[in-house]
PDB file of C-alpha atoms in Angstrom:
ATOM      1  CA  MET A   1      31.842  45.055 166.249  1.00  0.00           C
ATOM      2  CA  LYS A   2      32.837  44.931 162.581  1.00  0.00           C
ATOM      3  CA  LYS A   3      30.482  47.806 161.718  1.00  0.00           C
ATOM      4  CA  ILE A   4      31.949  49.934 164.508  1.00  0.00           C
ATOM      5  CA  VAL A   5      35.512  49.341 163.310  1.00  0.00           C
ATOM      6  CA  ILE A   6      34.579  50.142 159.703  1.00  0.00           C
ATOM      7  CA  SER A   7      32.700  53.266 160.802  1.00  0.00           C
ATOM      8  CA  LEU A   8      35.649  54.508 162.872  1.00  0.00           C
ATOM      9  CA  PHE A   9      38.021  53.833 159.977  1.00  0.00           C
ATOM     10  CA  LEU A  10      35.839  55.816 157.553  1.00  0.00           C
ATOM     11  CA  ILE A  11      35.526  58.704 160.010  1.00  0.00           C
ATOM     12  CA  ALA A  12      39.302  58.781 160.467  1.00  0.00           C
ATOM     13  CA  CYS A  13      39.822  58.780 156.685  1.00  0.00           C
ATOM     14  CA  SER A  14      37.385  61.628 156.128  1.00  0.00           C
ATOM     15  CA  SER A  15      39.236  64.226 158.200  1.00  0.00           C
ATOM     16  CA  MET A  16      40.094  67.548 156.617  1.00  0.00           C
ATOM     17  CA  ALA A  17      43.055  67.593 154.272  1.00  0.00           C
ATOM     18  CA  HIS A  18      45.950  69.851 155.192  1.00  0.00           C
ATOM     19  CA  ALA A  19      49.261  70.813 153.687  1.00  0.00           C
ATOM     20  CA  GLN A  20      52.311  69.004 154.978  1.00  0.00           C
ATOM     21  CA  LEU A  21      55.823  70.202 155.524  1.00  0.00           C
ATOM     22  CA  ARG A  22      58.080  69.223 152.668  1.00  0.00           C
ATOM     23  CA  ASP A  23      60.478  67.272 154.879  1.00  0.00           C
ATOM     24  CA  TRP A  24      58.865  63.885 155.619  1.00  0.00           C
ATOM     25  CA  ALA A  25      55.636  62.142 154.651  1.00  0.00           C
ATOM     26  CA  VAL A  26      54.101  58.911 155.951  1.00  0.00           C
ATOM     27  CA  GLY A  27      51.123  57.213 154.365  1.00  0.00           C
ATOM     28  CA  VAL A  28      49.470  54.162 152.886  1.00  0.00           C
ATOM     29  CA  LYS A  29      49.972  53.232 149.254  1.00  0.00           C
ATOM     30  CA  VAL A  30      47.215  51.286 147.487  1.00  0.00           C
ATOM     31  CA  GLY A  31      47.826  49.548 144.193  1.00  0.00           C
ATOM     32  CA  GLN A  32      50.947  47.750 143.088  1.00  0.00           C
ATOM     33  CA  PRO A  33      52.614  47.548 145.624  1.00  0.00           C
ATOM     34  CA  THR A  34      50.213  48.050 148.523  1.00  0.00           C
ATOM     35  CA  GLY A  35      51.816  48.934 151.827  1.00  0.00           C
ATOM     36  CA  LEU A  36      53.142  51.597 154.147  1.00  0.00           C
ATOM     37  CA  ASN A  37      54.920  54.504 152.530  1.00  0.00           C
ATOM     38  CA  LEU A  38      57.674  56.764 153.893  1.00  0.00           C
ATOM     39  CA  ARG A  39      58.953  59.680 151.829  1.00  0.00           C
ATOM     40  CA  LYS A  40      61.847  62.075 152.523  1.00  0.00           C
ATOM     41  CA  TYR A  41      61.851  65.211 150.402  1.00  0.00           C
ATOM     42  CA  GLY A  42      65.087  66.795 149.250  1.00  0.00           C
ATOM     43  CA  ASP A  43      65.676  70.019 147.357  1.00  0.00           C
ATOM     44  CA  ARG A  44      64.812  68.564 143.942  1.00  0.00           C
ATOM     45  CA  ASN A  45      64.154  64.854 144.540  1.00  0.00           C
ATOM     46  CA  ALA A  46      62.272  62.628 146.945  1.00  0.00           C
ATOM     47  CA  PHE A  47      63.368  59.320 148.494  1.00  0.00           C
ATOM     48  CA  ASP A  48      60.342  57.008 148.561  1.00  0.00           C
ATOM     49  CA  LEU A  49      60.267  53.783 150.650  1.00  0.00           C
ATOM     50  CA  THR A  50      57.280  51.443 150.395  1.00  0.00           C
ATOM     51  CA  VAL A  51      57.054  48.292 152.518  1.00  0.00           C
ATOM     52  CA  GLY A  52      54.205  45.870 151.895  1.00  0.00           C
ATOM     53  CA  PRO A  53      53.108  42.300 151.308  1.00  0.00           C
ATOM     54  CA  MET A  54      52.658  40.535 147.987  1.00  0.00           C
ATOM     55  CA  ALA A  55      53.502  36.883 147.453  1.00  0.00           C
ATOM     56  CA  VAL A  56      56.360  37.534 149.876  1.00  0.00           C
ATOM     57  CA  CYS A  57      57.269  40.623 151.884  1.00  0.00           C
ATOM     58  CA  TRP A  58      59.411  43.022 149.876  1.00  0.00           C
ATOM     59  CA  VAL A  59      60.702  46.553 149.861  1.00  0.00           C
ATOM     60  CA  VAL A  60      60.602  48.981 146.949  1.00  0.00           C
ATOM     61  CA  LEU A  61      63.055  51.878 146.898  1.00  0.00           C
ATOM     62  CA  ARG A  62      62.878  54.567 144.278  1.00  0.00           C
ATOM     63  CA  ILE A  63      64.156  58.043 143.687  1.00  0.00           C
ATOM     64  CA  THR A  64      61.621  60.347 142.060  1.00  0.00           C
ATOM     65  CA  ASP A  65      62.184  63.712 140.425  1.00  0.00           C
ATOM     66  CA  ARG A  66      59.703  66.261 141.763  1.00  0.00           C
ATOM     67  CA  GLU A  67      58.123  68.914 139.621  1.00  0.00           C
ATOM     68  CA  ASN A  68      58.190  72.451 140.989  1.00  0.00           C
TER      69      ASN A  68
END
């Protein structure tokens, strides 16, 4: 059962990459912090929300300046 789940996960992750609309993005962030990521793009900036576990559950909010 574990091998089937891992195989299905790897197949799902290996799908073709495609361009996204520059309005919203949803994904998984790995590193520090690890968690689910939601991003809303503006004209020049992006609002990035990451929710994930660490020692306790926490939320990281940041405003990033996009390069053209």
